[in-house]
mmCIF file of C-alpha atoms in Angstrom:
data_model
loop_
_atom_site.group_PDB
_atom_site.id
_atom_site.type_symbol
_atom_site.label_atom_id
_atom_site.label_comp_id
_atom_site.label_asym_id
_atom_site.label_seq_id
_atom_site.Cartn_x
_atom_site.Cartn_y
_atom_site.Cartn_z
ATOM 1 C CA MET A 5 153.557 76.333 113.804
ATOM 2 C CA THR A 6 151.233 78.644 115.388
ATOM 3 C CA ASN A 7 152.737 81.670 117.016
ATOM 4 C CA PRO A 8 151.501 81.885 120.774
ATOM 5 C CA ASN A 9 151.561 85.897 120.256
ATOM 6 C CA GLU A 10 149.292 85.572 117.759
ATOM 7 C CA ILE A 11 146.736 83.479 119.178
ATOM 8 C CA THR A 12 146.664 84.598 122.890
ATOM 9 C CA PRO A 13 145.103 88.040 121.753
ATOM 10 C CA HIS A 14 142.327 86.351 120.006
ATOM 11 C CA LEU A 15 141.834 83.804 122.964
ATOM 12 C CA PHE A 16 141.854 86.833 125.519
ATOM 13 C CA ARG A 17 138.822 88.202 123.495
ATOM 14 C CA THR A 18 136.649 84.721 123.331
ATOM 15 C CA GLU A 19 137.993 83.308 126.800
ATOM 16 C CA TYR A 20 138.520 85.913 129.213
ATOM 17 C CA SER A 21 134.957 86.825 129.793
ATOM 18 C CA LYS A 22 134.153 83.122 130.106
ATOM 19 C CA ILE A 23 136.502 82.593 132.993
ATOM 20 C CA VAL A 24 135.266 85.604 134.723
ATOM 21 C CA ALA A 25 131.769 84.679 134.141
ATOM 22 C CA VAL A 26 132.082 81.323 135.406
ATOM 23 C CA LEU A 27 134.124 82.494 138.608
ATOM 24 C CA CYS A 28 131.908 84.970 139.512
ATOM 25 C CA ARG A 29 128.988 82.939 139.394
ATOM 26 C CA SER A 30 130.976 80.610 141.551
ATOM 27 C CA PHE A 31 131.853 82.873 144.269
ATOM 28 C CA ASP A 32 129.655 85.974 144.032
ATOM 29 C CA ILE A 33 129.607 88.971 142.000
ATOM 30 C CA LYS A 34 130.946 90.872 145.143
ATOM 31 C CA HIS A 35 134.587 89.239 144.206
ATOM 32 C CA MET A 36 134.384 90.334 140.469
ATOM 33 C CA GLU A 37 137.729 92.045 140.681
ATOM 34 C CA ILE A 38 139.205 88.884 142.553
ATOM 35 C CA ALA A 39 137.714 86.829 139.405
ATOM 36 C CA GLU A 40 139.071 89.320 136.813
ATOM 37 C CA ASP A 41 142.379 89.065 138.825
ATOM 38 C CA ILE A 42 142.481 85.268 138.276
ATOM 39 C CA ALA A 43 141.802 85.408 134.452
ATOM 40 C CA SER A 44 144.577 88.096 134.226
ATOM 41 C CA GLU A 45 146.744 86.072 135.800
ATOM 42 C CA THR A 46 145.540 82.773 133.880
ATOM 43 C CA PHE A 47 146.565 84.517 130.562
ATOM 44 C CA LEU A 48 149.872 86.074 131.824
ATOM 45 C CA LYS A 49 150.976 82.507 132.911
ATOM 46 C CA ALA A 50 149.661 81.149 129.276
ATOM 47 C CA SER A 51 151.762 83.866 127.500
ATOM 48 C CA GLU A 52 154.828 82.936 129.444
ATOM 49 C CA TYR A 53 154.239 79.293 129.299
ATOM 50 C CA TRP A 54 153.486 79.190 125.931
ATOM 51 C CA ALA A 55 156.283 80.942 124.676
ATOM 52 C CA LEU A 56 158.658 78.593 126.244
ATOM 53 C CA ASN A 57 156.987 75.333 125.408
ATOM 54 C CA GLY A 58 154.650 76.164 122.324
ATOM 55 C CA LEU A 59 150.940 75.980 122.511
ATOM 56 C CA PRO A 60 148.768 72.928 123.951
ATOM 57 C CA ASP A 61 146.616 70.958 121.900
ATOM 58 C CA ASN A 62 143.390 72.589 123.519
ATOM 59 C CA PRO A 63 144.560 76.160 124.482
ATOM 60 C CA ALA A 64 141.350 76.677 125.572
ATOM 61 C CA ALA A 65 140.936 73.851 128.030
ATOM 62 C CA TRP A 66 144.678 74.543 129.247
ATOM 63 C CA LEU A 67 143.288 78.282 130.166
ATOM 64 C CA TYR A 68 140.218 76.688 131.914
ATOM 65 C CA THR A 69 142.322 74.360 134.014
ATOM 66 C CA VAL A 70 144.677 77.121 135.232
ATOM 67 C CA ALA A 71 142.233 79.334 136.103
ATOM 68 C CA LYS A 72 140.227 76.445 138.298
ATOM 69 C CA ASN A 73 143.695 75.770 139.959
ATOM 70 C CA LYS A 74 144.170 79.388 140.659
ATOM 71 C CA ALA A 75 140.546 79.847 141.960
ATOM 72 C CA LYS A 76 141.030 76.677 144.382
ATOM 73 C CA ASP A 77 144.427 78.015 145.549
ATOM 74 C CA TYR A 78 142.807 81.707 146.408
ATOM 75 C CA PHE A 79 140.100 79.915 148.565
ATOM 76 C CA LYS A 80 142.819 77.921 150.286
ATOM 77 C CA HIS A 81 144.781 80.914 151.069
ATOM 78 C CA LEU A 82 141.523 82.930 152.255
ATOM 79 C CA SER A 83 140.329 80.071 154.394
ATOM 80 C CA ILE A 84 144.201 80.002 156.133
ATOM 81 C CA ILE A 85 143.756 83.805 156.535
ATOM 82 C CA GLU A 86 140.142 83.506 158.300
ATOM 83 C CA LYS A 87 140.646 80.205 160.238
ATOM 84 C CA ASN A 88 140.641 82.066 163.555
ATOM 85 C CA LYS A 89 137.458 84.121 162.861
ATOM 86 C CA LYS A 90 134.243 83.675 164.324
ATOM 87 C CA ASP A 91 132.346 82.624 161.133
ATOM 88 C CA GLU A 92 134.610 79.751 160.532
ATOM 89 C CA ALA A 93 131.980 77.728 159.570
ATOM 90 C CA SER A 94 130.411 79.604 156.880
ATOM 91 C CA THR A 95 133.659 80.404 155.523
ATOM 92 C CA ALA A 96 134.482 76.455 155.526
ATOM 93 C CA GLU A 97 131.249 76.436 153.185
ATOM 94 C CA LYS A 98 132.566 78.591 150.819
ATOM 95 C CA GLU A 99 136.158 77.508 150.642
ATOM 96 C CA HIS A 100 135.848 75.274 147.466
ATOM 97 C CA PRO A 101 133.129 76.457 145.550
ATOM 98 C CA THR A 102 131.819 74.025 142.348
ATOM 99 C CA ILE A 103 134.016 75.807 139.661
ATOM 100 C CA ASP A 104 132.816 73.961 136.330
ATOM 101 C CA PHE A 105 133.845 74.946 132.692
ATOM 102 C CA ASP A 106 131.562 72.792 131.000
ATOM 103 C CA THR A 107 129.718 74.341 127.770
ATOM 104 C CA LYS A 108 126.227 74.735 129.686
ATOM 105 C CA ASN A 109 127.927 76.248 132.732
ATOM 106 C CA ILE A 110 129.652 78.648 130.683
ATOM 107 C CA SER A 111 126.638 79.724 128.470
ATOM 108 C CA ASP A 112 124.837 80.104 131.784
ATOM 109 C CA SER A 113 127.478 82.006 133.554
ATOM 110 C CA GLN A 114 127.853 84.422 130.480
ATOM 111 C CA LEU A 115 123.788 84.865 130.306
ATOM 112 C CA GLU A 116 123.762 85.719 134.182
ATOM 113 C CA MET A 117 126.877 87.844 133.483
ATOM 114 C CA ILE A 118 124.815 89.901 130.693
ATOM 115 C CA PHE A 119 121.683 90.414 133.038
ATOM 116 C CA VAL A 120 124.294 91.326 135.871
ATOM 117 C CA THR A 121 126.135 94.385 133.470
ATOM 118 C CA CYS A 122 123.090 95.306 131.860
ATOM 119 C CA ASN A 123 121.486 96.599 135.484
ATOM 120 C CA PRO A 124 119.102 99.461 134.779
ATOM 121 C CA VAL A 125 120.548 100.980 138.042
ATOM 122 C CA ASN A 126 123.381 102.439 135.581
ATOM 123 C CA SER A 127 122.978 104.814 132.746
ATOM 124 C CA LEU A 128 122.855 103.145 129.305
ATOM 125 C CA GLU A 129 126.289 104.599 128.897
ATOM 126 C CA THR A 130 127.695 103.283 131.734
ATOM 127 C CA GLN A 131 126.064 99.788 131.125
ATOM 128 C CA ILE A 132 127.833 99.751 127.562
ATOM 129 C CA CYS A 133 131.438 100.519 129.028
ATOM 130 C CA LEU A 134 130.839 97.729 131.706
ATOM 131 C CA ALA A 135 129.953 95.361 128.837
ATOM 132 C CA LEU A 136 132.975 96.438 126.907
ATOM 133 C CA GLN A 137 134.930 95.647 129.864
ATOM 134 C CA ILE A 138 133.508 92.761 131.874
ATOM 135 C CA LEU A 139 131.877 90.735 129.055
ATOM 136 C CA CYS A 140 134.363 91.540 125.997
ATOM 137 C CA GLY A 141 137.742 91.770 127.603
ATOM 138 C CA PHE A 142 138.270 95.630 126.512
ATOM 139 C CA SER A 143 140.824 97.295 128.201
ATOM 140 C CA VAL A 144 140.274 100.968 129.397
ATOM 141 C CA GLU A 145 142.257 102.427 126.788
ATOM 142 C CA GLU A 146 140.406 100.718 124.079
ATOM 143 C CA ILE A 147 136.732 101.811 125.805
ATOM 144 C CA ALA A 148 138.254 105.466 125.968
ATOM 145 C CA SER A 149 139.222 105.145 122.247
ATOM 146 C CA ALA A 150 135.978 103.824 121.308
ATOM 147 C CA PHE A 151 133.905 106.679 122.968
ATOM 148 C CA LEU A 152 136.661 109.346 122.076
ATOM 149 C CA SER A 153 136.539 110.202 125.796
ATOM 150 C CA LYS A 154 139.733 110.432 128.314
ATOM 151 C CA THR A 155 141.082 107.565 129.911
ATOM 152 C CA GLU A 156 140.546 109.023 133.418
ATOM 153 C CA THR A 157 136.903 109.763 132.461
ATOM 154 C CA ILE A 158 136.123 106.000 131.452
ATOM 155 C CA LYS A 159 137.957 104.883 134.651
ATOM 156 C CA LYS A 160 135.885 107.110 137.107
ATOM 157 C CA ARG A 161 132.540 105.959 135.138
ATOM 158 C CA LEU A 162 133.642 101.990 135.353
ATOM 159 C CA GLN A 163 134.322 102.459 139.056
ATOM 160 C CA ARG A 164 131.002 104.260 139.732
ATOM 161 C CA GLY A 165 129.257 101.482 137.622
ATOM 162 C CA ARG A 166 131.081 98.657 139.709
ATOM 163 C CA GLU A 167 130.119 100.100 142.836
ATOM 164 C CA ALA A 168 126.297 100.191 141.692
ATOM 165 C CA LEU A 169 126.642 96.273 140.574
ATOM 166 C CA ARG A 170 127.965 95.302 143.696
ATOM 167 C CA MET A 171 125.099 97.015 145.619
ATOM 168 C CA HIS A 172 122.460 95.305 143.671
ATOM 169 C CA HIS A 173 123.477 92.094 143.303
ATOM 170 C CA PHE A 174 121.237 89.291 141.778
ATOM 171 C CA THR A 175 121.620 85.747 140.112
ATOM 172 C CA ILE A 176 119.625 84.579 137.045
ATOM 173 C CA ASP A 177 118.716 81.399 139.072
ATOM 174 C CA SER A 178 116.615 84.275 141.736
ATOM 175 C CA LEU A 179 114.836 85.325 138.938
ATOM 176 C CA SER A 180 111.335 84.115 137.595
ATOM 177 C CA GLU A 181 110.729 84.371 133.878
ATOM 178 C CA GLN A 182 108.527 87.652 134.413
ATOM 179 C CA ASP A 183 111.751 89.272 136.264
ATOM 180 C CA ILE A 184 114.020 88.072 133.092
ATOM 181 C CA HIS A 185 111.559 89.328 130.303
ATOM 182 C CA GLN A 186 111.299 92.668 132.269
ATOM 183 C CA ARG A 187 115.134 93.085 132.680
ATOM 184 C CA LEU A 188 115.604 91.780 129.113
ATOM 185 C CA GLU A 189 114.416 94.982 127.378
ATOM 186 C CA THR A 190 117.405 96.872 129.324
ATOM 187 C CA VAL A 191 119.818 94.328 128.125
ATOM 188 C CA LEU A 192 118.610 94.391 124.453
ATOM 189 C CA ALA A 193 118.800 98.042 124.474
ATOM 190 C CA THR A 194 122.444 97.728 125.843
ATOM 191 C CA LEU A 195 123.505 95.432 123.239
ATOM 192 C CA TYR A 196 121.905 97.379 120.588
ATOM 193 C CA LEU A 197 123.753 100.468 121.681
ATOM 194 C CA LEU A 198 127.016 98.289 122.341
ATOM 195 C CA PHE A 199 126.742 97.269 118.484
ATOM 196 C CA ASN A 200 125.847 100.878 117.304
ATOM 197 C CA GLU A 201 129.133 102.174 119.001
ATOM 198 C CA GLY A 202 130.898 100.075 116.833
ATOM 199 C CA TYR A 203 128.965 100.240 113.448
ATOM 200 C CA PHE A 204 128.513 104.172 113.519
ATOM 201 C CA SER A 205 131.959 104.592 115.810
ATOM 202 C CA ARG A 206 133.576 107.920 115.874
ATOM 203 C CA THR A 207 136.787 106.175 116.215
ATOM 204 C CA ASN A 208 138.957 105.492 113.121
ATOM 205 C CA ASP A 209 140.274 102.232 114.813
ATOM 206 C CA PHE A 210 138.810 99.782 112.482
ATOM 207 C CA LEU A 211 139.861 96.770 114.350
ATOM 208 C CA ILE A 212 138.187 98.227 117.379
ATOM 209 C CA ARG A 213 135.094 99.398 115.582
ATOM 210 C CA LYS A 214 134.809 95.639 114.078
ATOM 211 C CA ASP A 215 135.460 94.055 117.332
ATOM 212 C CA LEU A 216 132.548 95.893 118.994
ATOM 213 C CA CYS A 217 130.139 94.365 116.394
ATOM 214 C CA LEU A 218 131.128 91.274 116.790
ATOM 215 C CA GLU A 219 131.170 91.087 120.462
ATOM 216 C CA ALA A 220 127.396 92.599 120.137
ATOM 217 C CA ILE A 221 126.637 89.568 117.935
ATOM 218 C CA ARG A 222 128.378 86.978 120.279
ATOM 219 C CA LEU A 223 126.544 88.191 123.419
ATOM 220 C CA THR A 224 123.174 88.251 121.372
ATOM 221 C CA LEU A 225 123.870 84.922 120.457
ATOM 222 C CA ILE A 226 123.845 83.731 123.986
ATOM 223 C CA LEU A 227 120.565 84.960 124.424
ATOM 224 C CA THR A 228 118.982 82.977 121.735
ATOM 225 C CA ASP A 229 120.328 79.613 123.414
ATOM 226 C CA ASN A 230 118.268 80.304 126.536
ATOM 227 C CA PRO A 231 114.493 79.723 125.914
ATOM 228 C CA PHE A 232 113.324 82.642 128.394
ATOM 229 C CA THR A 233 115.468 85.158 126.413
ATOM 230 C CA ASN A 234 115.214 83.412 123.065
ATOM 231 C CA THR A 235 112.338 85.984 122.064
ATOM 232 C CA PRO A 236 111.025 87.585 118.831
ATOM 233 C CA LYS A 237 112.792 91.020 119.678
ATOM 234 C CA THR A 238 116.015 89.005 120.401
ATOM 235 C CA ASN A 239 115.907 87.263 117.119
ATOM 236 C CA ALA A 240 115.064 90.571 115.211
ATOM 237 C CA LEU A 241 117.982 92.462 117.019
ATOM 238 C CA LEU A 242 120.538 89.489 116.041
ATOM 239 C CA ALA A 243 119.248 89.851 112.407
ATOM 240 C CA LEU A 244 119.850 93.559 112.408
ATOM 241 C CA MET A 245 123.351 93.056 113.717
ATOM 242 C CA CYS A 246 124.118 90.528 111.120
ATOM 243 C CA PHE A 247 122.637 92.642 108.018
ATOM 244 C CA GLN A 248 124.815 95.444 109.286
ATOM 245 C CA SER A 249 127.630 93.588 109.998
ATOM 246 C CA SER A 250 127.837 92.329 106.493
ATOM 247 C CA ARG A 251 128.649 95.383 105.162
ATOM 248 C CA LEU A 252 131.437 96.718 107.696
ATOM 249 C CA ASP A 253 134.292 96.001 105.171
ATOM 250 C CA ALA A 254 132.404 97.871 102.132
ATOM 251 C CA ARG A 255 131.939 100.991 104.371
ATOM 252 C CA THR A 256 135.366 102.415 104.710
ATOM 253 C CA ASN A 257 138.252 102.632 102.213
ATOM 254 C CA ASP A 258 141.940 102.153 102.715
ATOM 255 C CA GLU A 259 142.414 105.384 104.053
ATOM 256 C CA GLY A 260 139.329 104.850 106.664
ATOM 257 C CA GLU A 261 137.264 107.406 104.844
ATOM 258 C CA THR A 262 133.658 106.491 104.831
ATOM 259 C CA ILE A 263 131.954 105.155 101.501
ATOM 260 C CA LEU A 264 128.476 106.193 100.763
ATOM 261 C CA PHE A 265 125.866 103.605 100.485
ATOM 262 C CA ASP A 266 125.429 104.098 96.726
ATOM 263 C CA GLU A 267 128.977 103.628 96.006
ATOM 264 C CA GLN A 268 129.635 100.610 98.020
ATOM 265 C CA ASP A 269 131.312 97.538 96.455
ATOM 266 C CA GLU A 270 128.829 94.777 96.852
ATOM 267 C CA ALA A 271 131.485 92.289 96.280
ATOM 268 C CA LEU A 272 132.475 93.134 99.767
ATOM 269 C CA TRP A 273 129.578 92.209 101.788
ATOM 270 C CA ASP A 274 129.549 89.009 103.442
ATOM 271 C CA LYS A 275 127.013 86.812 102.153
ATOM 272 C CA THR A 276 127.154 84.565 105.065
ATOM 273 C CA LEU A 277 125.943 87.064 107.193
ATOM 274 C CA ILE A 278 123.383 88.167 105.222
ATOM 275 C CA GLU A 279 121.959 84.328 105.355
ATOM 276 C CA LYS A 280 121.995 84.606 108.842
ATOM 277 C CA GLY A 281 120.176 87.662 108.957
ATOM 278 C CA ASN A 282 117.415 86.150 106.943
ATOM 279 C CA TYR A 283 117.139 83.407 109.320
ATOM 280 C CA TYR A 284 116.780 85.324 112.435
ATOM 281 C CA LEU A 285 114.400 87.652 110.863
ATOM 282 C CA ILE A 286 112.412 84.749 109.929
ATOM 283 C CA GLU A 287 112.606 83.479 113.281
ATOM 284 C CA SER A 288 111.521 86.631 114.752
ATOM 285 C CA CYS A 289 108.519 86.677 112.819
ATOM 286 C CA GLN A 290 107.386 82.950 113.170
ATOM 287 C CA MET A 291 107.396 83.193 116.950
ATOM 288 C CA ASN A 292 104.108 83.637 118.706
ATOM 289 C CA SER A 293 103.946 87.549 119.269
ATOM 290 C CA THR A 294 101.738 90.348 117.886
ATOM 291 C CA SER A 295 103.866 93.026 118.504
ATOM 292 C CA VAL A 296 106.274 94.424 116.064
ATOM 293 C CA SER A 297 109.543 96.107 117.556
ATOM 294 C CA LYS A 298 111.561 98.561 116.467
ATOM 295 C CA TYR A 299 114.141 96.030 116.040
ATOM 296 C CA HIS A 300 111.692 94.048 113.589
ATOM 297 C CA LEU A 301 111.602 97.251 111.567
ATOM 298 C CA GLU A 302 115.333 98.313 111.587
ATOM 299 C CA ALA A 303 116.122 94.481 110.430
ATOM 300 C CA ALA A 304 113.601 94.721 108.013
ATOM 301 C CA ILE A 305 115.334 98.229 106.486
ATOM 302 C CA ALA A 306 118.813 96.586 106.944
ATOM 303 C CA TYR A 307 117.565 93.534 104.839
ATOM 304 C CA TRP A 308 116.122 95.649 102.079
ATOM 305 C CA HIS A 309 119.592 97.656 102.186
ATOM 306 C CA THR A 310 121.260 94.313 101.344
ATOM 307 C CA SER A 311 118.834 93.459 98.213
ATOM 308 C CA SER A 312 119.448 94.167 94.825
ATOM 309 C CA ALA A 313 115.538 94.847 94.400
ATOM 310 C CA LYS A 314 115.202 97.878 92.050
ATOM 311 C CA ASP A 315 111.776 98.788 93.691
ATOM 312 C CA LYS A 316 113.313 98.419 97.430
ATOM 313 C CA TRP A 317 113.330 102.211 98.337
ATOM 314 C CA PRO A 318 109.076 102.239 98.830
ATOM 315 C CA HIS A 319 109.309 99.427 101.073
ATOM 316 C CA ILE A 320 112.326 101.015 103.070
ATOM 317 C CA LEU A 321 110.525 104.255 103.395
ATOM 318 C CA ASN A 322 107.299 102.748 104.506
ATOM 319 C CA LEU A 323 109.436 100.817 107.191
ATOM 320 C CA TYR A 324 110.750 104.185 108.252
ATOM 321 C CA ASN A 325 107.382 105.694 108.442
ATOM 322 C CA GLN A 326 106.274 102.924 110.961
ATOM 323 C CA LEU A 327 109.704 103.580 112.915
ATOM 324 C CA VAL A 328 109.119 107.180 113.418
ATOM 325 C CA ILE A 329 105.889 106.506 114.904
ATOM 326 C CA ILE A 330 107.193 103.615 117.441
ATOM 327 C CA GLU A 331 110.234 105.257 118.252
ATOM 328 C CA TYR A 332 111.068 108.956 116.970
ATOM 329 C CA SER A 333 114.511 109.989 116.980
ATOM 330 C CA PRO A 334 116.512 112.510 114.957
ATOM 331 C CA VAL A 335 118.870 109.761 112.746
ATOM 332 C CA THR A 336 115.651 107.816 112.437
ATOM 333 C CA SER A 337 113.902 111.071 110.938
ATOM 334 C CA LEU A 338 117.214 111.688 108.928
ATOM 335 C CA ASN A 339 117.158 108.200 107.535
ATOM 336 C CA ARG A 340 113.786 108.439 106.430
ATOM 337 C CA ALA A 341 114.427 111.836 104.831
ATOM 338 C CA PHE A 342 116.995 109.966 102.790
ATOM 339 C CA ALA A 343 114.563 107.166 101.947
ATOM 340 C CA PHE A 344 112.307 109.908 100.706
ATOM 341 C CA SER A 345 114.532 111.567 98.383
ATOM 342 C CA LYS A 346 115.157 107.947 97.093
ATOM 343 C CA VAL A 347 111.359 107.567 96.308
ATOM 344 C CA TYR A 348 110.527 111.375 95.260
ATOM 345 C CA GLY A 349 113.741 112.944 94.208
ATOM 346 C CA ASN A 350 116.018 115.219 96.089
ATOM 347 C CA GLU A 351 114.292 118.628 95.444
ATOM 348 C CA ILE A 352 111.196 117.205 97.335
ATOM 349 C CA ALA A 353 113.087 115.790 99.893
ATOM 350 C CA VAL A 354 114.968 118.820 100.574
ATOM 351 C CA ALA A 355 111.748 120.378 101.880
ATOM 352 C CA GLU A 356 110.891 117.491 104.019
ATOM 353 C CA ALA A 357 114.333 117.163 105.228
ATOM 354 C CA GLU A 358 114.182 121.076 105.979
ATOM 355 C CA LYS A 359 111.021 120.509 108.295
ATOM 356 C CA LEU A 360 113.219 118.555 110.895
ATOM 357 C CA ASN A 361 115.374 122.053 111.535
ATOM 358 C CA LEU A 362 117.968 119.936 113.163
ATOM 359 C CA THR A 363 120.582 122.483 112.645
ATOM 360 C CA GLY A 364 122.959 121.412 115.203
ATOM 361 C CA ASN A 365 123.124 118.144 114.009
ATOM 362 C CA GLU A 366 125.899 117.206 111.520
ATOM 363 C CA TYR A 367 124.140 114.439 109.970
ATOM 364 C CA TYR A 368 121.052 116.808 109.165
ATOM 365 C CA HIS A 369 123.631 119.241 107.459
ATOM 366 C CA GLY A 370 125.329 116.110 105.435
ATOM 367 C CA LEU A 371 121.972 114.951 104.519
ATOM 368 C CA LEU A 372 121.187 118.320 102.884
ATOM 369 C CA GLY A 373 124.583 118.558 101.332
ATOM 370 C CA TYR A 374 124.061 115.360 99.486
ATOM 371 C CA LEU A 375 120.465 116.468 98.596
ATOM 372 C CA TYR A 376 121.617 119.901 97.420
ATOM 373 C CA SER A 377 124.629 118.449 95.691
ATOM 374 C CA GLU A 378 122.646 117.793 92.181
ATOM 375 C CA ILE A 379 120.229 121.022 92.201
ATOM 376 C CA HIS A 380 121.947 123.568 94.156
ATOM 377 C CA PRO A 381 125.999 123.025 94.706
ATOM 378 C CA ASP A 382 126.580 126.192 96.761
ATOM 379 C CA GLN A 383 124.050 125.335 99.149
ATOM 380 C CA ALA A 384 125.481 122.151 99.417
ATOM 381 C CA ILE A 385 128.862 123.182 100.051
ATOM 382 C CA TYR A 386 127.736 125.371 102.933
ATOM 383 C CA HIS A 387 125.936 122.260 104.831
ATOM 384 C CA PHE A 388 128.863 119.996 104.099
ATOM 385 C CA GLU A 389 130.946 122.655 105.720
ATOM 386 C CA GLU A 390 128.540 122.912 108.596
ATOM 387 C CA ALA A 391 128.694 119.208 109.029
ATOM 388 C CA ILE A 392 132.368 119.245 108.992
ATOM 389 C CA ARG A 393 132.514 121.918 111.607
ATOM 390 C CA LEU A 394 129.995 119.626 113.945
ATOM 391 C CA THR A 395 131.584 116.439 113.512
ATOM 392 C CA LYS A 396 134.204 115.005 116.103
ATOM 393 C CA SER A 397 134.659 112.161 113.677
ATOM 394 C CA LYS A 398 138.194 112.415 111.567
ATOM 395 C CA PRO A 399 136.898 110.025 109.066
ATOM 396 C CA GLU A 400 133.539 111.934 108.317
ATOM 397 C CA LYS A 401 135.543 115.059 108.112
ATOM 398 C CA GLN A 402 137.950 113.399 105.366
ATOM 399 C CA THR A 403 134.577 112.272 103.780
ATOM 400 C CA LEU A 404 132.625 115.544 103.727
ATOM 401 C CA GLN A 405 135.802 117.515 102.802
ATOM 402 C CA LYS A 406 136.057 115.148 99.714
ATOM 403 C CA GLN A 407 132.544 115.850 98.762
ATOM 404 C CA VAL A 408 133.205 119.728 99.048
ATOM 405 C CA ASN A 409 136.222 119.654 96.936
ATOM 406 C CA LEU A 410 134.387 117.747 94.364
ATOM 407 C CA LEU A 411 131.817 120.450 94.184
ATOM 408 C CA LYS A 412 134.283 123.248 94.072
ATOM 409 C CA THR A 413 135.687 121.695 91.152
ATOM 410 C CA LYS A 414 132.548 121.468 89.201
#
C-alpha cells in the first residue's frame, strides 16, 4: 500500500499549480491569494483524510473535486456577506463561476498563468521567483535556498511582484496572436533563466536543483501544446533543456562536488531525454522560420556535448562563434574559450581566454586554472585559488580545492 506521506509532496508539485491556475482563471487574477489559500486547504485536507482512510483510486481527481467544492463554498460565503451591497447584481453574476478541471481547461489555465507570471513589468529575477512560487509550488524557503538569499528578501520581492501583477491584469483570451508572440519572448527568457537557476545552481541541494530543471521543462512543454506558442524558439529551448537535463545525474558525485565534463560517467546520462532533445531540435528546424535564435545554437551545442563523435569540438566552436555574435555574454565567451582549447590546444587557448580580462569572474579563473594545469602548474594554482575566493558556491569551492590539492602533490 502506498504511503500518503510519500505521494502528497509529489502531487503538491504536480497539482498545486494546476488548481491555482484554474481557480484564478475562473475568478480573476486579483484574487490569486484566495486561489492559493483554497489550493493549500485542499492539500491540508488531503493529508489528513488520506492518512486515516488511505489513498483514493484517483488522487488528482479527488483533489480537483475538493478544490471545486471549497471554491463554491467561498463564493456562497461571499454572496452572503455582500447581499446588502448596492452592487448585489454584479456580485450575483460572479457568485458561481465555472470551475472546470478538464484537461483542456487545465492546460489553457496554466498557459495563461505562465503569461501572467512572466510579465515584463517585473524584473527577470522577480519573474523567476514568481514562477517558482505560483507555477511550481515552491515555498519561500526553497526559493531563498535556490537563490542563496535571505527569506525576508525573497518575501519582499514576491510581495512587490504580486502587487505589480494585480495592477497589470490580462487574460490570454484578450490577447491577439501578435500580442502573444510579443510576450512570448519574455516568457521564454524567464523559463530559460528558471532552468539555468537549476542547472547552474549555487545551492548544494541537489533535489531543489533538479526540481527547478524539471519544472522548467514541464512549463515549456505546455507552450508546445498551444498553436500560438508552439514556435521554433520554444522547441529549440525545450531541446536545450532536455539535452542539458540528460547529464544532471553525472554532474555531481555523492559528496555534491561538481564533476568536470571530461570526467563524467556517460552511463549516467539519460538516453530518453537525449532522444527527446533530438526530437524537439529537429522540430525547431522544420518549422517555417528563417531565423536562428540563441536557443537553436545552445541546443545544437548541447546536442554535440551528448555526442560521442571524435570530431565534435570544431562543430561546437563554430556554434559558439555564432552565439557570441547573436548575444555576447561572459559565460558564452568563456565556454567558447574552452571549446577553442579542445580544437587548438591549451597553450593557444590561454592567450584567447586572457583577452577577455574577466578578472572578477570566478569562471574566468577556473577556466585559466584548467588551461594552465598541464603547462604551468603554479599559474594554475593561482587562478584556482582566485576562483575559490570569488565563488559563493560550496560545491564549486570543494571541486576547485580538489584541483589545487592535486596540483600541489605533483
